[in-house]
mmCIF file of C-alpha atoms in Angstrom:
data_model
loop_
_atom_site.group_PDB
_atom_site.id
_atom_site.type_symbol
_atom_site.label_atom_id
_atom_site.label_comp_id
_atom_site.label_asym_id
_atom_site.label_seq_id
_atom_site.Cartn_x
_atom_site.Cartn_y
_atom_site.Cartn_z
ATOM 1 C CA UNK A 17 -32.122 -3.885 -3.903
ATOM 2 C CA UNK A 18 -30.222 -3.570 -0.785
ATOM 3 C CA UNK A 19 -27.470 -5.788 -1.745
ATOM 4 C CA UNK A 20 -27.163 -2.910 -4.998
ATOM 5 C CA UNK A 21 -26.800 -0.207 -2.722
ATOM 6 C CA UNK A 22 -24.234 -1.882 -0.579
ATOM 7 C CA UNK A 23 -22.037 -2.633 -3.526
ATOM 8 C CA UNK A 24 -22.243 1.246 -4.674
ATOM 9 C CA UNK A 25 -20.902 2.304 -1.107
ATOM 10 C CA UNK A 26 -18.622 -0.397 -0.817
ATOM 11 C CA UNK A 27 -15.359 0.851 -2.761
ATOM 12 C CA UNK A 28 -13.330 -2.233 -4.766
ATOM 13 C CA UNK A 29 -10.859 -3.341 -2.625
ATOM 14 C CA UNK A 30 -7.964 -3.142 -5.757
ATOM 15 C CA UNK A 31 -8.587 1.198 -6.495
ATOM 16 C CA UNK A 32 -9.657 2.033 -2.744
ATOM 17 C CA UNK A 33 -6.363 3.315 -1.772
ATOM 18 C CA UNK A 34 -5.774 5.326 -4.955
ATOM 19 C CA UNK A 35 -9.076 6.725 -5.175
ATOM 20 C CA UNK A 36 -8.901 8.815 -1.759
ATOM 21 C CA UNK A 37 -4.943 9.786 -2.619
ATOM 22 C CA UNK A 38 -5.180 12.787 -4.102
ATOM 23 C CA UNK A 39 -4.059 12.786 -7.889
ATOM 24 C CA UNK A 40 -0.346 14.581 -7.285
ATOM 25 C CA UNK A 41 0.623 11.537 -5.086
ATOM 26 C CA UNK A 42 -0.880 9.215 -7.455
ATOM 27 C CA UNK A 43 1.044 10.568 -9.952
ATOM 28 C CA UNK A 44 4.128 11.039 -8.491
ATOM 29 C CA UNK A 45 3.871 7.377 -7.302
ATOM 30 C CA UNK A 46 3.565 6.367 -10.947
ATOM 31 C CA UNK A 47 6.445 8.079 -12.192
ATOM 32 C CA UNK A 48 8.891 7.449 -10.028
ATOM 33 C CA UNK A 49 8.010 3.358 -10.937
ATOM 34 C CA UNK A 50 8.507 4.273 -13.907
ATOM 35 C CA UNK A 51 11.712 5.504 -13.229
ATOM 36 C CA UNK A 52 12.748 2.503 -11.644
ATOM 37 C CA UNK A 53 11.390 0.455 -14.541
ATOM 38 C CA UNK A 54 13.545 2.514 -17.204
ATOM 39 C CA UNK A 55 16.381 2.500 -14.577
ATOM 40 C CA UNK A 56 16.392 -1.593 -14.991
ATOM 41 C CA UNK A 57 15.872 -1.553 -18.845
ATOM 42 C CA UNK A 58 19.721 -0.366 -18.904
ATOM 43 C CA UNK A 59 20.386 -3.112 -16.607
ATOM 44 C CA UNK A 60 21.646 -6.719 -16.490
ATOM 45 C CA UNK A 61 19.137 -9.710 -15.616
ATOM 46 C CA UNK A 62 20.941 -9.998 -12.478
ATOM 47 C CA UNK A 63 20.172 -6.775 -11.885
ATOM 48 C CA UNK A 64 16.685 -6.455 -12.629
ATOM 49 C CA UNK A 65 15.771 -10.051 -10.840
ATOM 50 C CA UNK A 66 17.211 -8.619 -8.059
ATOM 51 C CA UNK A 67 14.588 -5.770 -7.683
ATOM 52 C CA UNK A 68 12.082 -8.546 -8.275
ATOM 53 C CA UNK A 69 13.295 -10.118 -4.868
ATOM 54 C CA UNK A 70 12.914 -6.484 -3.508
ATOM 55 C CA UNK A 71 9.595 -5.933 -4.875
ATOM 56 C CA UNK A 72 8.809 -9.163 -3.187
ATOM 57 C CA UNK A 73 9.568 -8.245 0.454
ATOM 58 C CA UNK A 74 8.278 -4.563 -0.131
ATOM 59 C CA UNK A 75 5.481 -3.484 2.157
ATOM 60 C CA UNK A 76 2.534 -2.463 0.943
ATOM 61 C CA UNK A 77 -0.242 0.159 2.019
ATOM 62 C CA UNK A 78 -2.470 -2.838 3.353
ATOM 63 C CA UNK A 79 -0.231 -4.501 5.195
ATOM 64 C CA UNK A 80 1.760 -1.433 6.684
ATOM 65 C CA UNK A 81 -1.964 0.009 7.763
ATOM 66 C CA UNK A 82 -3.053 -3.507 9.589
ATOM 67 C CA UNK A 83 0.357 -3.210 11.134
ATOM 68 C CA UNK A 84 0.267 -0.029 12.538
ATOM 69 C CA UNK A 85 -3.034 -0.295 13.706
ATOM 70 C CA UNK A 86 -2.844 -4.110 15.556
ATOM 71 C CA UNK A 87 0.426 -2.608 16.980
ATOM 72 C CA UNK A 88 -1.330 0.419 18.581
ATOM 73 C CA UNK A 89 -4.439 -1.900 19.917
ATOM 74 C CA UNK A 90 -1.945 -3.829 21.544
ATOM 75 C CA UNK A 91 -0.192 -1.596 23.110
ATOM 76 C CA UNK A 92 -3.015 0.258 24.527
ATOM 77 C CA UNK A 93 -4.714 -2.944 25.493
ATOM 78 C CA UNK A 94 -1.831 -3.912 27.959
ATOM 79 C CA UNK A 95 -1.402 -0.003 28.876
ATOM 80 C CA UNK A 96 -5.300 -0.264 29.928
ATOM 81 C CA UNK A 97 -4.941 -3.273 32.029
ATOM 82 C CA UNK A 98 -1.394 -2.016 33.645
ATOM 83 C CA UNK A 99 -1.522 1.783 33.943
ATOM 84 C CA UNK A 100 -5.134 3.246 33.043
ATOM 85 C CA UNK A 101 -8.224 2.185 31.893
ATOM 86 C CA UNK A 102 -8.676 4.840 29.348
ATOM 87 C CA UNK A 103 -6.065 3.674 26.696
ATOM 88 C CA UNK A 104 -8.679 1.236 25.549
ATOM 89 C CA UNK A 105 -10.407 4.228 23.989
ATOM 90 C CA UNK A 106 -6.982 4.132 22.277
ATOM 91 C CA UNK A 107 -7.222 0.475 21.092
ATOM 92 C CA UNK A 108 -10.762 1.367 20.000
ATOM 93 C CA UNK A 109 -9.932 3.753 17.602
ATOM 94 C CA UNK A 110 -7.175 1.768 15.836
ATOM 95 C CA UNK A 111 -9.827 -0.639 15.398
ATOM 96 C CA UNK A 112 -12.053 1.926 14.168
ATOM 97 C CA UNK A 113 -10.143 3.098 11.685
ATOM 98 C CA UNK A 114 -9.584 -0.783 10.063
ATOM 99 C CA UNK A 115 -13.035 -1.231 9.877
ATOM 100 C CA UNK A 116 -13.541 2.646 7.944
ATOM 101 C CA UNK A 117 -10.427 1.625 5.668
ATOM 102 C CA UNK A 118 -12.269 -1.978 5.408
ATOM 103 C CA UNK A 119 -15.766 -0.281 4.326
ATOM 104 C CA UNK A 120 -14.526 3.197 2.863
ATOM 105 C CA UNK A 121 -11.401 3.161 1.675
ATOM 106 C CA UNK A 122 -9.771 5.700 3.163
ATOM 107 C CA UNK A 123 -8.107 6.823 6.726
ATOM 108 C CA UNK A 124 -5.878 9.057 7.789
ATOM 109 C CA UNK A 125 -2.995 7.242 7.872
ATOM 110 C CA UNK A 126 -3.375 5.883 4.594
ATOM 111 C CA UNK A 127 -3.214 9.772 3.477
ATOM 112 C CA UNK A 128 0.534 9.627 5.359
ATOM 113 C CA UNK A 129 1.556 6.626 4.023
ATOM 114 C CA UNK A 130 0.950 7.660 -0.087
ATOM 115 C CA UNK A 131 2.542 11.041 1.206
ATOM 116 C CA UNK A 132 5.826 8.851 2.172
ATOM 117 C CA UNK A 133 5.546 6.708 -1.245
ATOM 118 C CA UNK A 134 4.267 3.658 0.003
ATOM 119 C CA UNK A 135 2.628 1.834 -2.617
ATOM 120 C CA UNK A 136 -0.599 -0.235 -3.432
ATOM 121 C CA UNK A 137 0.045 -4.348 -3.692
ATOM 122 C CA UNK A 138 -1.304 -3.427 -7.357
ATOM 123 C CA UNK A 139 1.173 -0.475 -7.655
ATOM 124 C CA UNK A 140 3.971 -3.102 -6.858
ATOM 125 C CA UNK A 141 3.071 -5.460 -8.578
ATOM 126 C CA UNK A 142 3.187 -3.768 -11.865
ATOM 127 C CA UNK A 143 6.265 -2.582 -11.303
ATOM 128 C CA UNK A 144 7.679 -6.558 -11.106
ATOM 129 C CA UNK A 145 5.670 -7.318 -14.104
ATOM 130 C CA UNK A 146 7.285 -4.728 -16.328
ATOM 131 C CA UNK A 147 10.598 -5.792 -14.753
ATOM 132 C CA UNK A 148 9.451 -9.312 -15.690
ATOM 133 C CA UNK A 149 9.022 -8.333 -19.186
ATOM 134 C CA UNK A 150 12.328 -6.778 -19.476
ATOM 135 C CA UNK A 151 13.758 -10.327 -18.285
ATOM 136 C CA UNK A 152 11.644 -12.194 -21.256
ATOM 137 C CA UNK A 153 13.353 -9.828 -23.702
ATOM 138 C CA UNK A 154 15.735 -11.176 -26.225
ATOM 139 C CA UNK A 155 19.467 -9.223 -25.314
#
């Protein structure tokens, strides 16, 4: 029974993300890949397996999040040891806020990042499978 109710709080790690972006960024997100996508169906396969190679070095939410937040435990670690002990409440929080995004889905930052455009290793993804349909096509 308590394993059910665990799973019911626990968001899936692939829709997370999306589900606490509100539906305007979401959308916006979606169209503009679809732009792209309809952008490369006038293209050459050159072209279009070029953006692949993009796609493949393009950072996602995930990543960009763990990032951030390692980055800013880091830094306040060695600011704590050299300057003042209360930048580890710094380093705390960055952790903090993995282990919310880890359990709920959602943090702050997240919020900025889909405001900027960043996009979901899903997101992505489709994007290069689309483009990889467009390279199986008969010219």
């Amino acid at each position: 029974m308590e394993l059910d109710l665990a799973k019911e709080q626990l968001p899936s790690t692939q829709s997370k993300v999306n589900d606490h972006t509100p539906d305007h960024i979401n959308q916006q997100i979606e169209r503009e890949t679809e732009a792209s996508v309809n952008y490369y169906k006038r293209q050459d396969k050159n072209e279009i397996q070029t953006r692949i190679k993009e796609l493949d070095h393009e950072w996602d939410t995930e990543r960009l999040l763990k990032v951030n937040m390692a980055s800013i435990a880091a830094i306040s670690a060695v600011l704590a040891v050299r300057a003042n002990r209360k930048w580890a409440l710094l380093a705390g929080a960055s952790s903090a806020v993995i282990i919310q995004h880890a359990l709920q889905g959602w943090t702050p930052p997240i919020v900025l990042f889909r405001q900027m455009g960043i996009r979901t290793v899903d997101e992505i993804n489709r994007e290069k499978k689309a483009l990889q349909n467009l390279l199986k096509k008969p010219e």
